[in-house]
Structure formats: C-alpha cells, structure tokens
JSON list of N, CA and C in Angstrom, two decimals:
[
{"chain": "A", "resi": 140, "resn": "UNK", "atom": "N", "xyz": [81.06, 128.28, 32.64]},
{"chain": "A", "resi": 140, "resn": "UNK", "atom": "CA", "xyz": [81.50, 128.34, 31.16]},
{"chain": "A", "resi": 140, "resn": "UNK", "atom": "C", "xyz": [81.04, 129.46, 30.34]},
{"chain": "A", "resi": 141, "resn": "UNK", "atom": "N", "xyz": [80.88, 130.44, 30.76]},
{"chain": "A", "resi": 141, "resn": "UNK", "atom": "CA", "xyz": [81.16, 131.73, 30.01]},
{"chain": "A", "resi": 141, "resn": "UNK", "atom": "C", "xyz": [82.58, 132.00, 29.67]},
{"chain": "A", "resi": 142, "resn": "UNK", "atom": "N", "xyz": [83.38, 131.61, 30.79]},
{"chain": "A", "resi": 142, "resn": "UNK", "atom": "CA", "xyz": [85.10, 131.91, 30.37]},
{"chain": "A", "resi": 142, "resn": "UNK", "atom": "C", "xyz": [85.43, 131.01, 29.20]},
{"chain": "A", "resi": 143, "resn": "UNK", "atom": "N", "xyz": [84.50, 129.74, 29.35]},
{"chain": "A", "resi": 143, "resn": "UNK", "atom": "CA", "xyz": [85.05, 129.21, 28.23]},
{"chain": "A", "resi": 143, "resn": "UNK", "atom": "C", "xyz": [84.60, 129.27, 26.55]},
{"chain": "A", "resi": 144, "resn": "UNK", "atom": "N", "xyz": [83.72, 129.50, 26.79]},
{"chain": "A", "resi": 144, "resn": "UNK", "atom": "CA", "xyz": [82.82, 130.48, 25.68]},
{"chain": "A", "resi": 144, "resn": "UNK", "atom": "C", "xyz": [83.79, 131.81, 25.19]},
{"chain": "A", "resi": 145, "resn": "UNK", "atom": "N", "xyz": [83.95, 132.53, 25.94]},
{"chain": "A", "resi": 145, "resn": "UNK", "atom": "CA", "xyz": [85.14, 133.83, 25.72]},
{"chain": "A", "resi": 145, "resn": "UNK", "atom": "C", "xyz": [86.22, 133.00, 25.12]},
{"chain": "A", "resi": 146, "resn": "UNK", "atom": "N", "xyz": [86.99, 131.95, 25.65]},
{"chain": "A", "resi": 146, "resn": "UNK", "atom": "CA", "xyz": [88.33, 131.61, 25.26]},
{"chain": "A", "resi": 146, "resn": "UNK", "atom": "C", "xyz": [87.92, 131.55, 23.88]},
{"chain": "A", "resi": 147, "resn": "UNK", "atom": "N", "xyz": [87.16, 130.49, 23.91]},
{"chain": "A", "resi": 147, "resn": "UNK", "atom": "CA", "xyz": [86.70, 129.82, 22.42]},
{"chain": "A", "resi": 147, "resn": "UNK", "atom": "C", "xyz": [86.64, 130.95, 21.46]},
{"chain": "A", "resi": 148, "resn": "UNK", "atom": "N", "xyz": [85.91, 131.84, 21.80]},
{"chain": "A", "resi": 148, "resn": "UNK", "atom": "CA", "xyz": [85.76, 133.02, 20.71]},
{"chain": "A", "resi": 148, "resn": "UNK", "atom": "C", "xyz": [86.94, 133.84, 20.43]},
{"chain": "A", "resi": 149, "resn": "UNK", "atom": "N", "xyz": [88.24, 133.99, 21.83]},
{"chain": "A", "resi": 149, "resn": "UNK", "atom": "CA", "xyz": [89.23, 134.60, 21.17]},
{"chain": "A", "resi": 149, "resn": "UNK", "atom": "C", "xyz": [89.87, 133.60, 19.82]},
{"chain": "A", "resi": 150, "resn": "UNK", "atom": "N", "xyz": [90.03, 132.52, 20.39]},
{"chain": "A", "resi": 150, "resn": "UNK", "atom": "CA", "xyz": [90.57, 131.41, 19.69]},
{"chain": "A", "resi": 150, "resn": "UNK", "atom": "C", "xyz": [90.69, 131.85, 18.11]},
{"chain": "A", "resi": 151, "resn": "UNK", "atom": "N", "xyz": [89.27, 131.98, 18.02]},
{"chain": "A", "resi": 151, "resn": "UNK", "atom": "CA", "xyz": [88.86, 131.42, 16.65]},
{"chain": "A", "resi": 151, "resn": "UNK", "atom": "C", "xyz": [88.81, 133.09, 16.07]},
{"chain": "A", "resi": 152, "resn": "UNK", "atom": "N", "xyz": [88.96, 134.27, 16.73]},
{"chain": "A", "resi": 152, "resn": "UNK", "atom": "CA", "xyz": [88.76, 135.22, 16.22]},
{"chain": "A", "resi": 152, "resn": "UNK", "atom": "C", "xyz": [89.85, 135.30, 14.64]},
{"chain": "A", "resi": 153, "resn": "UNK", "atom": "N", "xyz": [89.11, 136.12, 13.79]},
{"chain": "A", "resi": 153, "resn": "UNK", "atom": "CA", "xyz": [89.84, 136.41, 12.52]},
{"chain": "A", "resi": 153, "resn": "UNK", "atom": "C", "xyz": [90.83, 137.56, 12.77]},
{"chain": "A", "resi": 154, "resn": "UNK", "atom": "N", "xyz": [91.71, 137.86, 12.24]},
{"chain": "A", "resi": 154, "resn": "UNK", "atom": "CA", "xyz": [92.79, 138.85, 12.26]},
{"chain": "A", "resi": 154, "resn": "UNK", "atom": "C", "xyz": [92.51, 139.49, 10.99]},
{"chain": "A", "resi": 155, "resn": "UNK", "atom": "N", "xyz": [92.71, 140.99, 11.44]},
{"chain": "A", "resi": 155, "resn": "UNK", "atom": "CA", "xyz": [92.68, 141.60, 10.32]},
{"chain": "A", "resi": 155, "resn": "UNK", "atom": "C", "xyz": [93.68, 142.67, 10.22]},
{"chain": "A", "resi": 156, "resn": "UNK", "atom": "N", "xyz": [94.10, 143.22, 9.37]},
{"chain": "A", "resi": 156, "resn": "UNK", "atom": "CA", "xyz": [95.44, 143.96, 9.19]},
{"chain": "A", "resi": 156, "resn": "UNK", "atom": "C", "xyz": [94.70, 145.13, 8.70]},
{"chain": "A", "resi": 157, "resn": "UNK", "atom": "N", "xyz": [95.58, 146.22, 9.26]},
{"chain": "A", "resi": 157, "resn": "UNK", "atom": "CA", "xyz": [95.17, 147.97, 8.58]},
{"chain": "A", "resi": 157, "resn": "UNK", "atom": "C", "xyz": [96.50, 148.24, 8.70]},
{"chain": "A", "resi": 158, "resn": "UNK", "atom": "N", "xyz": [96.39, 149.37, 7.50]},
{"chain": "A", "resi": 158, "resn": "UNK", "atom": "CA", "xyz": [97.68, 150.35, 7.58]},
{"chain": "A", "resi": 158, "resn": "UNK", "atom": "C", "xyz": [97.52, 151.37, 8.41]},
{"chain": "A", "resi": 159, "resn": "UNK", "atom": "N", "xyz": [98.44, 152.22, 8.29]},
{"chain": "A", "resi": 159, "resn": "UNK", "atom": "CA", "xyz": [98.68, 153.52, 9.27]},
{"chain": "A", "resi": 159, "resn": "UNK", "atom": "C", "xyz": [97.47, 154.40, 8.93]},
{"chain": "A", "resi": 160, "resn": "UNK", "atom": "N", "xyz": [96.95, 154.40, 7.63]},
{"chain": "A", "resi": 160, "resn": "UNK", "atom": "CA", "xyz": [95.56, 154.94, 7.18]},
{"chain": "A", "resi": 160, "resn": "UNK", "atom": "C", "xyz": [94.60, 154.65, 7.77]},
{"chain": "A", "resi": 161, "resn": "UNK", "atom": "N", "xyz": [94.76, 153.29, 8.14]},
{"chain": "A", "resi": 161, "resn": "UNK", "atom": "CA", "xyz": [93.45, 152.89, 8.68]},
{"chain": "A", "resi": 161, "resn": "UNK", "atom": "C", "xyz": [92.50, 152.06, 7.50]},
{"chain": "A", "resi": 162, "resn": "UNK", "atom": "N", "xyz": [93.43, 151.91, 6.84]},
{"chain": "A", "resi": 162, "resn": "UNK", "atom": "CA", "xyz": [92.69, 151.01, 5.13]},
{"chain": "A", "resi": 162, "resn": "UNK", "atom": "C", "xyz": [93.46, 149.53, 5.06]},
{"chain": "A", "resi": 163, "resn": "UNK", "atom": "N", "xyz": [91.92, 149.30, 5.32]},
{"chain": "A", "resi": 163, "resn": "UNK", "atom": "CA", "xyz": [92.21, 147.21, 5.47]},
{"chain": "A", "resi": 163, "resn": "UNK", "atom": "C", "xyz": [93.29, 146.75, 4.59]},
{"chain": "A", "resi": 164, "resn": "UNK", "atom": "N", "xyz": [94.12, 145.87, 5.00]},
{"chain": "A", "resi": 164, "resn": "UNK", "atom": "CA", "xyz": [95.17, 145.19, 4.00]},
{"chain": "A", "resi": 164, "resn": "UNK", "atom": "C", "xyz": [94.67, 143.67, 3.96]},
{"chain": "A", "resi": 165, "resn": "UNK", "atom": "N", "xyz": [94.49, 142.91, 2.45]},
{"chain": "A", "resi": 165, "resn": "UNK", "atom": "CA", "xyz": [94.46, 142.06, 2.42]},
{"chain": "A", "resi": 165, "resn": "UNK", "atom": "C", "xyz": [95.89, 140.91, 1.95]},
{"chain": "A", "resi": 166, "resn": "UNK", "atom": "N", "xyz": [96.88, 141.62, 1.43]},
{"chain": "A", "resi": 166, "resn": "UNK", "atom": "CA", "xyz": [98.24, 141.38, 1.17]},
{"chain": "A", "resi": 166, "resn": "UNK", "atom": "C", "xyz": [99.35, 141.96, 1.87]},
{"chain": "A", "resi": 167, "resn": "UNK", "atom": "N", "xyz": [99.61, 141.79, 3.18]},
{"chain": "A", "resi": 167, "resn": "UNK", "atom": "CA", "xyz": [100.36, 142.66, 3.74]},
{"chain": "A", "resi": 167, "resn": "UNK", "atom": "C", "xyz": [102.22, 142.67, 2.64]},
{"chain": "A", "resi": 168, "resn": "UNK", "atom": "N", "xyz": [102.81, 143.52, 2.93]},
{"chain": "A", "resi": 168, "resn": "UNK", "atom": "CA", "xyz": [103.91, 143.28, 2.14]},
{"chain": "A", "resi": 168, "resn": "UNK", "atom": "C", "xyz": [105.11, 143.17, 3.27]},
{"chain": "A", "resi": 169, "resn": "UNK", "atom": "N", "xyz": [106.28, 142.84, 2.85]},
{"chain": "A", "resi": 169, "resn": "UNK", "atom": "CA", "xyz": [107.19, 142.77, 4.10]},
{"chain": "A", "resi": 169, "resn": "UNK", "atom": "C", "xyz": [107.70, 144.30, 4.04]},
{"chain": "A", "resi": 170, "resn": "UNK", "atom": "N", "xyz": [108.44, 144.33, 5.59]},
{"chain": "A", "resi": 170, "resn": "UNK", "atom": "CA", "xyz": [108.73, 145.61, 6.28]},
{"chain": "A", "resi": 170, "resn": "UNK", "atom": "C", "xyz": [107.92, 146.64, 6.29]},
{"chain": "A", "resi": 171, "resn": "UNK", "atom": "N", "xyz": [106.53, 146.43, 6.33]},
{"chain": "A", "resi": 171, "resn": "UNK", "atom": "CA", "xyz": [105.30, 147.30, 6.43]},
{"chain": "A", "resi": 171, "resn": "UNK", "atom": "C", "xyz": [104.92, 147.35, 7.65]},
{"chain": "A", "resi": 172, "resn": "UNK", "atom": "N", "xyz": [104.68, 148.37, 8.42]},
{"chain": "A", "resi": 172, "resn": "UNK", "atom": "CA", "xyz": [104.37, 148.59, 9.71]},
{"chain": "A", "resi": 172, "resn": "UNK", "atom": "C", "xyz": [102.86, 148.65, 9.64]},
{"chain": "A", "resi": 173, "resn": "UNK", "atom": "N", "xyz": [102.00, 148.01, 10.35]},
{"chain": "A", "resi": 173, "resn": "UNK", "atom": "CA", "xyz": [100.43, 147.32, 10.09]},
{"chain": "A", "resi": 173, "resn": "UNK", "atom": "C", "xyz": [99.56, 147.73, 11.35]},
{"chain": "A", "resi": 174, "resn": "UNK", "atom": "N", "xyz": [98.62, 147.74, 11.75]},
{"chain": "A", "resi": 174, "resn": "UNK", "atom": "CA", "xyz": [97.65, 147.68, 13.12]},
{"chain": "A", "resi": 174, "resn": "UNK", "atom": "C", "xyz": [97.27, 146.16, 12.72]},
{"chain": "A", "resi": 175, "resn": "UNK", "atom": "N", "xyz": [97.35, 145.45, 13.77]},
{"chain": "A", "resi": 175, "resn": "UNK", "atom": "CA", "xyz": [96.57, 144.14, 13.70]},
{"chain": "A", "resi": 175, "resn": "UNK", "atom": "C", "xyz": [95.04, 144.08, 14.53]},
{"chain": "A", "resi": 176, "resn": "UNK", "atom": "N", "xyz": [94.33, 143.43, 14.18]},
{"chain": "A", "resi": 176, "resn": "UNK", "atom": "CA", "xyz": [93.07, 143.63, 15.44]},
{"chain": "A", "resi": 176, "resn": "UNK", "atom": "C", "xyz": [92.44, 141.94, 15.06]},
{"chain": "A", "resi": 177, "resn": "UNK", "atom": "N", "xyz": [92.30, 141.43, 16.35]},
{"chain": "A", "resi": 177, "resn": "UNK", "atom": "CA", "xyz": [92.19, 139.80, 16.49]},
{"chain": "A", "resi": 177, "resn": "UNK", "atom": "C", "xyz": [91.01, 140.37, 18.38]},
{"chain": "A", "resi": 178, "resn": "UNK", "atom": "N", "xyz": [89.87, 139.69, 17.46]},
{"chain": "A", "resi": 178, "resn": "UNK", "atom": "CA", "xyz": [88.77, 139.88, 18.58]},
{"chain": "A", "resi": 178, "resn": "UNK", "atom": "C", "xyz": [88.83, 141.44, 19.06]},
{"chain": "A", "resi": 179, "resn": "UNK", "atom": "N", "xyz": [89.06, 141.55, 20.24]},
{"chain": "A", "resi": 179, "resn": "UNK", "atom": "CA", "xyz": [88.60, 142.64, 21.27]},
{"chain": "A", "resi": 179, "resn": "UNK", "atom": "C", "xyz": [90.40, 143.42, 21.41]},
{"chain": "A", "resi": 180, "resn": "UNK", "atom": "N", "xyz": [91.28, 142.50, 20.94]},
{"chain": "A", "resi": 180, "resn": "UNK", "atom": "CA", "xyz": [92.86, 143.33, 20.95]},
{"chain": "A", "resi": 180, "resn": "UNK", "atom": "C", "xyz": [93.19, 143.79, 19.97]},
{"chain": "A", "resi": 181, "resn": "UNK", "atom": "N", "xyz": [94.07, 145.15, 20.01]},
{"chain": "A", "resi": 181, "resn": "UNK", "atom": "CA", "xyz": [94.52, 145.43, 18.85]},
{"chain": "A", "resi": 181, "resn": "UNK", "atom": "C", "xyz": [95.91, 145.98, 19.24]},
{"chain": "A", "resi": 182, "resn": "UNK", "atom": "N", "xyz": [96.80, 145.64, 18.05]},
{"chain": "A", "resi": 182, "resn": "UNK", "atom": "CA", "xyz": [98.41, 145.39, 18.18]},
{"chain": "A", "resi": 182, "resn": "UNK", "atom": "C", "xyz": [99.12, 146.20, 17.19]},
{"chain": "A", "resi": 183, "resn": "UNK", "atom": "N", "xyz": [100.24, 146.67, 17.40]},
{"chain": "A", "resi": 183, "resn": "UNK", "atom": "CA", "xyz": [101.02, 147.24, 15.92]},
{"chain": "A", "resi": 183, "resn": "UNK", "atom": "C", "xyz": [101.91, 146.36, 15.91]},
{"chain": "A", "resi": 184, "resn": "UNK", "atom": "N", "xyz": [102.33, 146.02, 14.94]},
{"chain": "A", "resi": 184, "resn": "UNK", "atom": "CA", "xyz": [103.47, 145.28, 14.31]},
{"chain": "A", "resi": 184, "resn": "UNK", "atom": "C", "xyz": [103.84, 145.54, 12.47]},
{"chain": "A", "resi": 185, "resn": "UNK", "atom": "N", "xyz": [105.39, 145.01, 13.04]},
{"chain": "A", "resi": 185, "resn": "UNK", "atom": "CA", "xyz": [105.70, 145.03, 11.37]},
{"chain": "A", "resi": 185, "resn": "UNK", "atom": "C", "xyz": [106.08, 143.78, 10.81]},
{"chain": "A", "resi": 186, "resn": "UNK", "atom": "N", "xyz": [105.11, 143.34, 9.69]},
{"chain": "A", "resi": 186, "resn": "UNK", "atom": "CA", "xyz": [105.20, 142.61, 8.97]},
{"chain": "A", "resi": 186, "resn": "UNK", "atom": "C", "xyz": [106.69, 141.79, 8.25]}
]
C-alpha cells in the first residue's frame, strides 16, 4: 500500500519552475532555461 500512496503523491505533485538564479517563475517565456521541480525530482529544461 505504501508504494501506491507514494506513486499517487508523485502523480499529483505540483510542478514548480525556477530560473537559474533560483527565483520562482509563474509565467515562463519560450527559449529560456528553467529548473523544474516536481515532488522529489528536479531537472533542467528549455521551455
């Protein structure tokens, strides 16, 4: 059961975007680099 709840928590985890200075972004612009945080996972992306 614990694995099911962990999976559900990851699926509904909110995505947060930050610029390279660490400032949270609410309106990302095309062609910019961002850091995406969703649950426990963090990745870099170009929007």
